[in-house]
PDB file of C-alpha atoms and ligand atoms in Angstrom:
ATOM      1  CA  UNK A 122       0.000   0.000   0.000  1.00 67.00           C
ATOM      2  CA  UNK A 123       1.351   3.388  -0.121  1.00 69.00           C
ATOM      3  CA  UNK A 124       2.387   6.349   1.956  1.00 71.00           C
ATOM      4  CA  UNK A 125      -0.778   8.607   1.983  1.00 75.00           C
ATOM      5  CA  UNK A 126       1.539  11.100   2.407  1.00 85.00           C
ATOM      6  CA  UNK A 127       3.529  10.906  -0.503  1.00 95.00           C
ATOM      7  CA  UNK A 128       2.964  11.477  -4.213  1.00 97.00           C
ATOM      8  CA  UNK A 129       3.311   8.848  -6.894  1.00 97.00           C
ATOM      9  CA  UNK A 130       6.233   7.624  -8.772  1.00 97.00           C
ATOM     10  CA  UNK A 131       6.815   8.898 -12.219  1.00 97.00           C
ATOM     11  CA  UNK A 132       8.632   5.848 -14.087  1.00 97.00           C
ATOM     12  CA  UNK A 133       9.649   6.059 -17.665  1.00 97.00           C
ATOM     13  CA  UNK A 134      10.340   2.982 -19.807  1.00 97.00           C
ATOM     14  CA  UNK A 135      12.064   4.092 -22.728  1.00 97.00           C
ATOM     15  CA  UNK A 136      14.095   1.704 -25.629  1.00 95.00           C
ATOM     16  CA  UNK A 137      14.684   1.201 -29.231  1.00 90.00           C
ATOM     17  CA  UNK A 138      11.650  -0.043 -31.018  1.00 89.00           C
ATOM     18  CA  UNK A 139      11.189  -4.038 -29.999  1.00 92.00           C
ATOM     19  CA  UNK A 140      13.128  -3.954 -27.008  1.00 96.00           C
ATOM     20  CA  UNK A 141      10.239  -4.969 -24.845  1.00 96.00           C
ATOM     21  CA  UNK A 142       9.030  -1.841 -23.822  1.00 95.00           C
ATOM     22  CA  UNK A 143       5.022  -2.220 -23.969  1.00 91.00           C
ATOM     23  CA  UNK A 144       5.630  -5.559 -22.624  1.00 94.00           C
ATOM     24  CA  UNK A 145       7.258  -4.819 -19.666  1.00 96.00           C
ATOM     25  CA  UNK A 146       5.052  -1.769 -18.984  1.00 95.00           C
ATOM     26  CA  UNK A 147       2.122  -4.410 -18.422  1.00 93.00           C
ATOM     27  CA  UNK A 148       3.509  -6.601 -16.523  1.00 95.00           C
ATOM     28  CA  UNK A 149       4.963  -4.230 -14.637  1.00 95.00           C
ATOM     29  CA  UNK A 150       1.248  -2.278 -13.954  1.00 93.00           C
ATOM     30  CA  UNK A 151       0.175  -5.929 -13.378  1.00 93.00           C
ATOM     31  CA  UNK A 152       2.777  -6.787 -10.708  1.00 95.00           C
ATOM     32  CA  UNK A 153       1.507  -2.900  -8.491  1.00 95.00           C
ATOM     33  CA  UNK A 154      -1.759  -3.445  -8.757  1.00 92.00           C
ATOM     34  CA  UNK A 155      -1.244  -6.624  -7.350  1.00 93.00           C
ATOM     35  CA  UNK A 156       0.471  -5.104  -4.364  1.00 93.00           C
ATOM     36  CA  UNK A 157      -2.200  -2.486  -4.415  1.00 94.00           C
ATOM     37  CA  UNK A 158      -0.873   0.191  -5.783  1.00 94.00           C
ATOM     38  CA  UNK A 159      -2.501   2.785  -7.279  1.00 94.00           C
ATOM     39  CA  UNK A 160      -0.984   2.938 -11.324  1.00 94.00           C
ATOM     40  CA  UNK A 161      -1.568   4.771 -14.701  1.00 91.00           C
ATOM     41  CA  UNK A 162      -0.086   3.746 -18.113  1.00 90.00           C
ATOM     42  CA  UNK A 163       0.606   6.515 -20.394  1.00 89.00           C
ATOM     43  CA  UNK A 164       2.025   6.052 -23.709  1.00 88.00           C
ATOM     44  CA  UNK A 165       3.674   8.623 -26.215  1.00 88.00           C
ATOM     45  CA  UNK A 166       3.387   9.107 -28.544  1.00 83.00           C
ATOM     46  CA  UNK A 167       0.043   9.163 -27.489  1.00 70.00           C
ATOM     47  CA  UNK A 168      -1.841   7.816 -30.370  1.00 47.00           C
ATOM     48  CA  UNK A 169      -3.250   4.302 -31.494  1.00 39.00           C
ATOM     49  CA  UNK A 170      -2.917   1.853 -29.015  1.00 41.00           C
ATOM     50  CA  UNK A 171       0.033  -1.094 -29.594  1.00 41.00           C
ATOM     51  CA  UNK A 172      -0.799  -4.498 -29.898  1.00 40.00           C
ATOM     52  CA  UNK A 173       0.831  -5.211 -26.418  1.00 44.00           C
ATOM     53  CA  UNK A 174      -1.425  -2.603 -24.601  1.00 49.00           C
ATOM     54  CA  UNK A 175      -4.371  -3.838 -26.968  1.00 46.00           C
ATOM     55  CA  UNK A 176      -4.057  -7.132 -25.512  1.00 45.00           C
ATOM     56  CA  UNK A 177      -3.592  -6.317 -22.066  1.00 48.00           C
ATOM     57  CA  UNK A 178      -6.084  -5.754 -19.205  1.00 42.00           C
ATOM     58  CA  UNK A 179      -5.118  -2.159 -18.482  1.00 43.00           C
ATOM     59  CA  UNK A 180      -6.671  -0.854 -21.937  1.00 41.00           C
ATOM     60  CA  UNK A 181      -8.962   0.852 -19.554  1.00 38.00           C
ATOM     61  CA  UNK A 182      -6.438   2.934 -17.640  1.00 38.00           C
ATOM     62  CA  UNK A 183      -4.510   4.190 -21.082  1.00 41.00           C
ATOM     63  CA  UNK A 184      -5.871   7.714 -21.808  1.00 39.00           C
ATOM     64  CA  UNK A 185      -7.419   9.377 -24.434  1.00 42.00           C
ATOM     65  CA  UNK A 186      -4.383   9.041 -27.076  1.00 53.00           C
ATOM     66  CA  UNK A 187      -6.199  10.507 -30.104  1.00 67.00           C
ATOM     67  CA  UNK A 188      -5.306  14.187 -29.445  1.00 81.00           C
ATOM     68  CA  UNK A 189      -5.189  16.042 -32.421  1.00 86.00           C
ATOM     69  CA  UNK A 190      -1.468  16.202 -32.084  1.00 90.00           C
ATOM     70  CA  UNK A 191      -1.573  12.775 -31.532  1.00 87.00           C
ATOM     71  CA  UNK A 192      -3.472  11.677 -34.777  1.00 85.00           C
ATOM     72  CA  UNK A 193      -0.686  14.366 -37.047  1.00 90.00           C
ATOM     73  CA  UNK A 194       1.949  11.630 -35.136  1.00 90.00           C
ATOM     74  CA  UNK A 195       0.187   8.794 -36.147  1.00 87.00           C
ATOM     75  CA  UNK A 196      -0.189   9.486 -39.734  1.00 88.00           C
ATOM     76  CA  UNK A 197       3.085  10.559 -39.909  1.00 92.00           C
ATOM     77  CA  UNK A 198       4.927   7.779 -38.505  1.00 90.00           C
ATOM     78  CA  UNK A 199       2.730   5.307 -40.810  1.00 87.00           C
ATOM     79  CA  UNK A 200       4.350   7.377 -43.653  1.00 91.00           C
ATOM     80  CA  UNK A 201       0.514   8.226 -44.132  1.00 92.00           C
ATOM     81  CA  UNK A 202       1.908  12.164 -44.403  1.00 94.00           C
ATOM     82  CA  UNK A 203       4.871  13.962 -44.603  1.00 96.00           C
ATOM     83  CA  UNK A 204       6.710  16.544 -42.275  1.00 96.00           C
ATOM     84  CA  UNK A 205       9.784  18.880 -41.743  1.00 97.00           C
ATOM     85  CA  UNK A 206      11.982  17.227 -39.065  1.00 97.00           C
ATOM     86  CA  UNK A 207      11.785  20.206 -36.963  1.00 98.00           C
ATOM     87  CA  UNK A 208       8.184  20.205 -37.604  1.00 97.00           C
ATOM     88  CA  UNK A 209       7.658  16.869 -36.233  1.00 96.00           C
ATOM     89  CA  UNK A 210      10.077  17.396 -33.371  1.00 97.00           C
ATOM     90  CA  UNK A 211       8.012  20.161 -32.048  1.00 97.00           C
ATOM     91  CA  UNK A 212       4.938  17.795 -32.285  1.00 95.00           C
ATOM     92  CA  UNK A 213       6.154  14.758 -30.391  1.00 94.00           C
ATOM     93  CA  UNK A 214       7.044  17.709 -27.441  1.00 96.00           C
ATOM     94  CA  UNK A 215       3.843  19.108 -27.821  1.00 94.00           C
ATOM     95  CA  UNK A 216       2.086  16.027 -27.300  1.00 92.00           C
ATOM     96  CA  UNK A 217       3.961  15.727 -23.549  1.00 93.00           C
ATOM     97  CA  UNK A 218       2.985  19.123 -22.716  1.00 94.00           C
ATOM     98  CA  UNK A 219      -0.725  18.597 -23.537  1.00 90.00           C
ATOM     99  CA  UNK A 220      -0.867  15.513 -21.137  1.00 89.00           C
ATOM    100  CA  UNK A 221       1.526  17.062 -18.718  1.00 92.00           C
ATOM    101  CA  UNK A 222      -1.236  18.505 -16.779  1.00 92.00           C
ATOM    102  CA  UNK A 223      -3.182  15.436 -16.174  1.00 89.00           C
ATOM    103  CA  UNK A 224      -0.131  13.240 -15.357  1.00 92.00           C
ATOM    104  CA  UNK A 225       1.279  15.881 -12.632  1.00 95.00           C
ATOM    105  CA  UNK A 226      -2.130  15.845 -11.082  1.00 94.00           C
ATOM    106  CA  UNK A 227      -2.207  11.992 -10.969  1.00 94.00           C
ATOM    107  CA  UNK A 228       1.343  11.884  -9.603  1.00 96.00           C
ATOM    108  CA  UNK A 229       0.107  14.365  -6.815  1.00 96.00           C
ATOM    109  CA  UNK A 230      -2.948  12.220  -6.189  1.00 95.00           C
ATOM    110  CA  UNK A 231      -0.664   9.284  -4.734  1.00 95.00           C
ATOM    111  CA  UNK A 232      -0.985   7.321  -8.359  1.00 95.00           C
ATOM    112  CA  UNK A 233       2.651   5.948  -9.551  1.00 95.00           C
ATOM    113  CA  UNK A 234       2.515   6.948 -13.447  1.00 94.00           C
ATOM    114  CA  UNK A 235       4.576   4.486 -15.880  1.00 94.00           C
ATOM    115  CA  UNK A 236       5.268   5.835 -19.291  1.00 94.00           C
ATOM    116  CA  UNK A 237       6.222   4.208 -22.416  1.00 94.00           C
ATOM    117  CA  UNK A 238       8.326   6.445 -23.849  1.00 95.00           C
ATOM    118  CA  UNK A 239       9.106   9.537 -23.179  1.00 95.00           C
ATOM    119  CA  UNK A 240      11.409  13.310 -23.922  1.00 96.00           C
ATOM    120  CA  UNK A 241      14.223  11.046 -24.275  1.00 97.00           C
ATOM    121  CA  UNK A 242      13.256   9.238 -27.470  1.00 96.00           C
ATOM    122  CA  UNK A 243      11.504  12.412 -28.382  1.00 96.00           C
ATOM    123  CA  UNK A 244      15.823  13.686 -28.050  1.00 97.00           C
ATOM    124  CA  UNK A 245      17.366  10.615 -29.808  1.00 97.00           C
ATOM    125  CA  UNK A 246      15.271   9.908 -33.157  1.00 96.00           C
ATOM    126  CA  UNK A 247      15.278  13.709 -33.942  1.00 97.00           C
ATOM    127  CA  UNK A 248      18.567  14.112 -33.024  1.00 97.00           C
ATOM    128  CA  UNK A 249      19.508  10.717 -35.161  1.00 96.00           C
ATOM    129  CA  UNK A 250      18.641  12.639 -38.497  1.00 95.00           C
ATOM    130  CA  UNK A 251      20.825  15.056 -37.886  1.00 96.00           C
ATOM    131  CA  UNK A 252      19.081  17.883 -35.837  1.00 98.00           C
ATOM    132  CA  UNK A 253      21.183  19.575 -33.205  1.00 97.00           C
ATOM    133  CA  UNK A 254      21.100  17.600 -29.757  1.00 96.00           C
ATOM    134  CA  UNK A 255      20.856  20.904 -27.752  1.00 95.00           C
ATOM    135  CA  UNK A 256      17.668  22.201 -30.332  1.00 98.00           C
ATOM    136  CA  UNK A 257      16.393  18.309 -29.843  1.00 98.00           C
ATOM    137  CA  UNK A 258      16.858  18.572 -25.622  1.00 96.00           C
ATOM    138  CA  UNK A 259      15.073  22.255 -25.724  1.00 97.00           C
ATOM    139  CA  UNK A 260      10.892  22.104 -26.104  1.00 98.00           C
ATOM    140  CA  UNK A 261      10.822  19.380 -23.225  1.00 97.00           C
ATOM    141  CA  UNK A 262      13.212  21.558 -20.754  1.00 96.00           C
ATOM    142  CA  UNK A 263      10.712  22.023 -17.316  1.00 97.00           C
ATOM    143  CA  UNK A 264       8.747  19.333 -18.440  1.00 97.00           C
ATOM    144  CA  UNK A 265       7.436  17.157 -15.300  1.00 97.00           C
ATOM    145  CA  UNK A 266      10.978  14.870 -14.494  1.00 97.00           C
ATOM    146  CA  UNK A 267      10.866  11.502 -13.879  1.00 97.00           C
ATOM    147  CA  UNK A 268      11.955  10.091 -11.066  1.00 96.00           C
ATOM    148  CA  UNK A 269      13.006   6.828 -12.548  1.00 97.00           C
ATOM    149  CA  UNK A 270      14.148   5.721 -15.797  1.00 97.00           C
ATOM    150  CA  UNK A 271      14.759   2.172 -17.384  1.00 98.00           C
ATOM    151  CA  UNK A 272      16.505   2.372 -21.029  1.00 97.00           C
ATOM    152  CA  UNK A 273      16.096  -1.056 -22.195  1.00 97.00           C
ATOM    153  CA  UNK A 274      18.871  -1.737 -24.221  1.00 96.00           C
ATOM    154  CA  UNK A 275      19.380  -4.127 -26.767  1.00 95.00           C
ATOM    155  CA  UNK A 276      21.114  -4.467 -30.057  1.00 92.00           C
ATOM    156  CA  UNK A 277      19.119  -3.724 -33.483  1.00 88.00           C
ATOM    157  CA  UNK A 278      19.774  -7.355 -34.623  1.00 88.00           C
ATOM    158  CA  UNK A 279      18.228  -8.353 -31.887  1.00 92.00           C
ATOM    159  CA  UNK A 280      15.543  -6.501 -31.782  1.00 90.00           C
ATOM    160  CA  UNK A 281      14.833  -6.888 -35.663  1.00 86.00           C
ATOM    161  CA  UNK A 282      14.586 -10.799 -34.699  1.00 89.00           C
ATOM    162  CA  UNK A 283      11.125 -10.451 -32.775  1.00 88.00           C
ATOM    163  CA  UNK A 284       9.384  -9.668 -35.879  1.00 76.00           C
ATOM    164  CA  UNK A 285       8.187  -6.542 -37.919  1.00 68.00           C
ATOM    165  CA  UNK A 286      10.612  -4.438 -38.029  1.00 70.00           C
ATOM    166  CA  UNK A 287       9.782  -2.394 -41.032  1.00 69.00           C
ATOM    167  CA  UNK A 288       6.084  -1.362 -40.919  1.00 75.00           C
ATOM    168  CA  UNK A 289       6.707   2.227 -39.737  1.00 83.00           C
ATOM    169  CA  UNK A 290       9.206   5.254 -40.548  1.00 84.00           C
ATOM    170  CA  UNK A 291      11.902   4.529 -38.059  1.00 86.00           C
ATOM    171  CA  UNK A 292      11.704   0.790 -37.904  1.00 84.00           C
ATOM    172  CA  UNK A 293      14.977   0.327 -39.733  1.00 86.00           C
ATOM    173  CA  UNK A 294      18.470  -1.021 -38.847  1.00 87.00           C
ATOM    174  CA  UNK A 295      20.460   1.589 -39.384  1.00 89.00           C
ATOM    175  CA  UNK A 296      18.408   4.162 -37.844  1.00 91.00           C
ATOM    176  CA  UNK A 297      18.102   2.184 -34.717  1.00 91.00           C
ATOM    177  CA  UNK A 298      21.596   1.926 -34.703  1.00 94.00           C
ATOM    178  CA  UNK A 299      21.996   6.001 -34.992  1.00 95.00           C
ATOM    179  CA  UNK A 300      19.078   6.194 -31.924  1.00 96.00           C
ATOM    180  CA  UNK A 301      20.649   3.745 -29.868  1.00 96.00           C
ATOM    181  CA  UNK A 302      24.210   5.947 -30.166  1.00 95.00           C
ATOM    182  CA  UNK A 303      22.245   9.061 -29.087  1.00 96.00           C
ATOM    183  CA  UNK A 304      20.569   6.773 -26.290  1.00 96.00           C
ATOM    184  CA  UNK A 305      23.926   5.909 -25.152  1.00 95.00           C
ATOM    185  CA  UNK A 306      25.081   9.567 -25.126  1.00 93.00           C
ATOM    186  CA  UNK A 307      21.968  10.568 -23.209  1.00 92.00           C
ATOM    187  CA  UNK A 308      22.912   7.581 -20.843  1.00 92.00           C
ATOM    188  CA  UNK A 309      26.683   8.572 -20.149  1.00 92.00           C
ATOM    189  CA  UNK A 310      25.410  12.212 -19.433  1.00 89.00           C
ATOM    190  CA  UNK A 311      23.066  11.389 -17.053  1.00 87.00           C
ATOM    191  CA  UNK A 312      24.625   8.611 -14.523  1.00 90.00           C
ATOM    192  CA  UNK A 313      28.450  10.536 -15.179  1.00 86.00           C
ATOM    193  CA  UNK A 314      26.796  13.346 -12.585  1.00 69.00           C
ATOM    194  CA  UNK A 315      28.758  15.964 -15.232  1.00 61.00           C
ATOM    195  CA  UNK A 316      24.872  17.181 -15.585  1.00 59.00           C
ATOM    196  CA  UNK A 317      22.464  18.017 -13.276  1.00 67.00           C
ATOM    197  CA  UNK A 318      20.297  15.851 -11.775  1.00 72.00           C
ATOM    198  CA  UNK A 319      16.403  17.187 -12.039  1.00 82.00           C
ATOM    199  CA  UNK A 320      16.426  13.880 -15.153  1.00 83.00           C
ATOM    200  CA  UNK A 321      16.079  11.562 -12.355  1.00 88.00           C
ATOM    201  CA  UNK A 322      18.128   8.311 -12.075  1.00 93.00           C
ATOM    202  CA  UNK A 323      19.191   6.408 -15.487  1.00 95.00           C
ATOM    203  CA  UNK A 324      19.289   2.587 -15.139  1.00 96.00           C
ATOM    204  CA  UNK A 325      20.219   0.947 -18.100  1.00 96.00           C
ATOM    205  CA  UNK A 326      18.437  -3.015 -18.366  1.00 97.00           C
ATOM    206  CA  UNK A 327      19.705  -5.805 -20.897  1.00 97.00           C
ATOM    207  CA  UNK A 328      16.454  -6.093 -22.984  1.00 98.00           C
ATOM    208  CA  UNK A 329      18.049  -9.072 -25.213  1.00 96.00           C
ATOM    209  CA  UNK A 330      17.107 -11.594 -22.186  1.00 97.00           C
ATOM    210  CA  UNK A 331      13.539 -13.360 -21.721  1.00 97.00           C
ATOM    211  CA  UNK A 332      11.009 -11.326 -20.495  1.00 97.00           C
ATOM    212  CA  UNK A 333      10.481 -12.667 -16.914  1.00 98.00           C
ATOM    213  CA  UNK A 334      14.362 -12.066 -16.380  1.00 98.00           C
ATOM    214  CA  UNK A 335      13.972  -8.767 -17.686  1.00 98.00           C
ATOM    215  CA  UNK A 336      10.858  -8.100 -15.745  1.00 98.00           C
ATOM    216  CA  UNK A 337      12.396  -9.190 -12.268  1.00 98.00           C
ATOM    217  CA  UNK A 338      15.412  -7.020 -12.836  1.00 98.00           C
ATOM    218  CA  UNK A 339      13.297  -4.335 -13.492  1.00 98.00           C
ATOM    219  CA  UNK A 340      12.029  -5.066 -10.296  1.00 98.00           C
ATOM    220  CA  UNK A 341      14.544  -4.644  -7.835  1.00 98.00           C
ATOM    221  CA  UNK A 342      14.736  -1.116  -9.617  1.00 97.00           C
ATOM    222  CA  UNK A 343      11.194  -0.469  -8.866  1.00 97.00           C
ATOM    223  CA  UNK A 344      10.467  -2.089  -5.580  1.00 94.00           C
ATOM    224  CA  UNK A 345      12.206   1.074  -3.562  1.00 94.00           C
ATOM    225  CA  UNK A 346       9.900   3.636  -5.255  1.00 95.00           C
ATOM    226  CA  UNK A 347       6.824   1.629  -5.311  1.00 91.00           C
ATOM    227  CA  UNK A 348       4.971   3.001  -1.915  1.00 90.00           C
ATOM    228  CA  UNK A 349       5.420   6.416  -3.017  1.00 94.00           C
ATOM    229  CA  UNK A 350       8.159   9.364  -3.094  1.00 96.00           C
ATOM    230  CA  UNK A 351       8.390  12.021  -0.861  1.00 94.00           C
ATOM    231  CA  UNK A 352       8.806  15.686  -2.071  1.00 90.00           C
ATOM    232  CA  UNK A 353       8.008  17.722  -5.146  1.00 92.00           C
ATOM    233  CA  UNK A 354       8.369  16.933  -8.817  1.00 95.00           C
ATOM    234  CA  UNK A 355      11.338  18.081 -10.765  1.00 94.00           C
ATOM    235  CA  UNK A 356      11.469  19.506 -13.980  1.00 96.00           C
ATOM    236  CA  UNK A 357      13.724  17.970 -16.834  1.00 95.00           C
ATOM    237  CA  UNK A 358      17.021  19.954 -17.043  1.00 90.00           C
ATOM    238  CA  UNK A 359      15.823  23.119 -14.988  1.00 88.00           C
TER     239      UNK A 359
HETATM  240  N1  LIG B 536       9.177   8.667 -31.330  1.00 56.68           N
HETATM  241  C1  LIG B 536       8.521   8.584 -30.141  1.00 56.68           C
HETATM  242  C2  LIG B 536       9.831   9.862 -31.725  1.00 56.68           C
HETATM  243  O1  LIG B 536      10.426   9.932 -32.811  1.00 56.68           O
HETATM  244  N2  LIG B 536       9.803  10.947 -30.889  1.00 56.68           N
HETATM  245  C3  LIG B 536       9.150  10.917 -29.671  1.00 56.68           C
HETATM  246  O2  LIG B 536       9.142  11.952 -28.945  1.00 56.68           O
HETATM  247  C4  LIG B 536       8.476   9.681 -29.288  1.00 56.68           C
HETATM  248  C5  LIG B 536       7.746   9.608 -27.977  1.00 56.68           C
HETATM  249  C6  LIG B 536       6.578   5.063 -32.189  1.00 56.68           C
HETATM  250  C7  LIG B 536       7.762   5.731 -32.798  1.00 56.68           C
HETATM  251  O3  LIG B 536       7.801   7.099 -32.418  1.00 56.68           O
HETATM  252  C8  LIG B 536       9.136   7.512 -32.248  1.00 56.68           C
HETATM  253  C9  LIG B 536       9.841   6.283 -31.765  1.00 56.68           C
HETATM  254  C10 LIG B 536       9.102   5.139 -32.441  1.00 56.68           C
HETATM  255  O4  LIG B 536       9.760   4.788 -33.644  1.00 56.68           O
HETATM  256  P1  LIG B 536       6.061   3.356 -30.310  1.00 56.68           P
HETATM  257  O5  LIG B 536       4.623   3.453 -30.614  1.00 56.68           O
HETATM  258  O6  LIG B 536       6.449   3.295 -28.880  1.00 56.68           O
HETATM  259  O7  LIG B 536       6.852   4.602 -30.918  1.00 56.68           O
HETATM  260  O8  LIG B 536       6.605   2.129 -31.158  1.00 56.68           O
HETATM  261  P2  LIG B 536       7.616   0.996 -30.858  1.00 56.68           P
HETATM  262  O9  LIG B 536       8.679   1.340 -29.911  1.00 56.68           O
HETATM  263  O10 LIG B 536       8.009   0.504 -32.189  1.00 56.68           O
HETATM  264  O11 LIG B 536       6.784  -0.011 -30.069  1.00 56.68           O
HETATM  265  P3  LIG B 536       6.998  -1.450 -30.168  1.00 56.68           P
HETATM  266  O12 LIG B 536       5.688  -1.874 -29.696  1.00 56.68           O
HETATM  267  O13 LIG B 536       7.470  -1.933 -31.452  1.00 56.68           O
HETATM  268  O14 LIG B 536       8.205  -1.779 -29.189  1.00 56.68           O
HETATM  269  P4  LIG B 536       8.244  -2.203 -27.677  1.00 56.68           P
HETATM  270  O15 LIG B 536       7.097  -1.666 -26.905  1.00 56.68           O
HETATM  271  O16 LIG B 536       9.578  -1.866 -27.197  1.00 56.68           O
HETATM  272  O17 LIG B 536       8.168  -3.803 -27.733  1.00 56.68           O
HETATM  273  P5  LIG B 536       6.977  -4.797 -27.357  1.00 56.68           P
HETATM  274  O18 LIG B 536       6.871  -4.961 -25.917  1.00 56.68           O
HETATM  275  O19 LIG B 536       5.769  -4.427 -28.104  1.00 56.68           O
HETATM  276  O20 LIG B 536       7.622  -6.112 -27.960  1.00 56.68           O
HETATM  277  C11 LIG B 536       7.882  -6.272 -29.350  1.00 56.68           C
HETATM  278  C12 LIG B 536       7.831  -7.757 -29.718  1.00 56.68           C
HETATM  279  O21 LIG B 536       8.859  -8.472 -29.040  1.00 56.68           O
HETATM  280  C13 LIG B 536       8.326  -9.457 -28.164  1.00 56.68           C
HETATM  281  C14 LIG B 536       6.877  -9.081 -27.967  1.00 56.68           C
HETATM  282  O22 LIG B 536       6.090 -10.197 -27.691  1.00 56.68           O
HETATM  283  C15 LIG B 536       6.528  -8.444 -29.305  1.00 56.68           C
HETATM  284  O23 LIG B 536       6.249  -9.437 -30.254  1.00 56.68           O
HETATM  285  N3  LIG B 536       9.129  -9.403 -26.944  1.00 56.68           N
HETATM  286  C16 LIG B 536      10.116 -10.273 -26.639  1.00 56.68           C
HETATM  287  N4  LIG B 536      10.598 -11.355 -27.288  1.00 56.68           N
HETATM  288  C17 LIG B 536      11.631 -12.009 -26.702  1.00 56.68           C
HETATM  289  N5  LIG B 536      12.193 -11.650 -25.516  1.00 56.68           N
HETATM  290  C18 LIG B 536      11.733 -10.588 -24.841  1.00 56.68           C
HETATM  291  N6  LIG B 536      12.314 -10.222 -23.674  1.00 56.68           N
HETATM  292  C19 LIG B 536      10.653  -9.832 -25.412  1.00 56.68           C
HETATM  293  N7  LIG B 536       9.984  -8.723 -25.010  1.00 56.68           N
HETATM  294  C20 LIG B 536       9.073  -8.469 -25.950  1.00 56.68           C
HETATM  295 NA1  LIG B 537       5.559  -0.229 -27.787  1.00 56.68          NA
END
């Protein structure tokens, strides 16, 4: 159960595309509510639903992800329509503040928030095509921080092996390898300490294991936060 007195836990799941993210999310929202906690999935972008959530039992709890922000990411990312890179940058960032609102105020109601994805993949795909890292990083500055956040890491081949890879825009090898070198920047930056630390912690997972390994060690990483945190919210890099 948690601390009445304390506000939720914002956790952020973030990866390459196939690492196991939407997976994990579930059975992680599984796994609190079965030690009654209070929970909310959020997904960006926040759009059509994945098979993964689709499937699961916590459809219910997803919110509304057909903003109209949301449906300009949707079409775009099916290759349905076409946009400038900054364009599309500014979109993705747009879409966190419009929900930023309602996820501080669940936080503050005691509910522990887990996003898939998040202002750091929003960062590395831009950045992968070539936009500045610094213009990538600046939309999402003061942005609710989370307090907690798993990179699941594995290697493109790997991830190309669970199986299609190629339906949308990004879902490439070589791109994922770019993202995952941007990932790894963002990674080095933020458990090195040379930054400061209103990111939250950075725990990098090895997402090329089964899923119940995965899932325990995800665990252990969780388990400390899960009856609640005490004090205010930061905001990303301010
Ligand atoms: N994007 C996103 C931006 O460019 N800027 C932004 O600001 C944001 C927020 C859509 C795209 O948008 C980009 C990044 C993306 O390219 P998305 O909707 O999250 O983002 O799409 P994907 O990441 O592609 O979602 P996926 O559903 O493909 O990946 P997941 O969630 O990481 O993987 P999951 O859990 O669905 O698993 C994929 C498959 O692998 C199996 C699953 O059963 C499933 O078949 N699997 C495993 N198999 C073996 N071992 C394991 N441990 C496994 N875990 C899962
Ligand atoms: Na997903």
């Amino acid at each position: 159960m948690p601390d009445s007195k304390k506000r939720g836990a914002f956790i952020v799941i973030e990866g390459l595309d196939r690492s196991g993210k939407s997976t994990q999310a579930a059975k992680l929202c599984e796994r609190l509510e079965h030690e009654d906690i209070p929970v909310k999935l959020q997904k960006f972008p926040g759009t059509c639903l994945s098979l993964s959530y689709a499937k699961s039992t916590y459809f219910a709890s997803v919110p509304d992800r057909t903003t109209t922000i949301g449906k300009m990411i949707d079409s775009y990312l099916r290759s349905e329509s076409e946009l400038d890179d900054h364009t599309i940058h500014l979109l993705f960032s747009a879409n966190r503040w419009e929900l930023a609102n309602s996820l501080e105020k669940t936080l503050n109601a005691g509910t522990t928030v887990l996003c898939d994805r998040y202002a750091f993949s929003g960062i590395a795909f831009s950045a992968s095509k070539g936009l500045s890292y610094e213009w990538c990083r600046a939309p999402d500055v003061s942005l609710p921080a989370p307090d907690l956040t798993l990179f699941l890491d594995i290697t493109p081949e790997k991830a190309k092996e669970r199986g299609g890879y190629g339906e949308e825009r990004y879902e490439k090898e070589e791109t994922q390898r770019r993202v995952r070198q941007v990932f790894a920047r963002m990674g080095e930056e933020m458990t090195s300490g040379s930054q400061d630390s209103s990111h939250g912690q950075w725990i990098t997972v090895d997402a090329g294991r089964g899923v119940d390994i995965v899932a325990e060690d995800i665990w252990t990483h969780i388990r400390p936060l899960a009856s609640g945190v005490s004090g205010p919210l930061n905001r990303l890099w301010s």
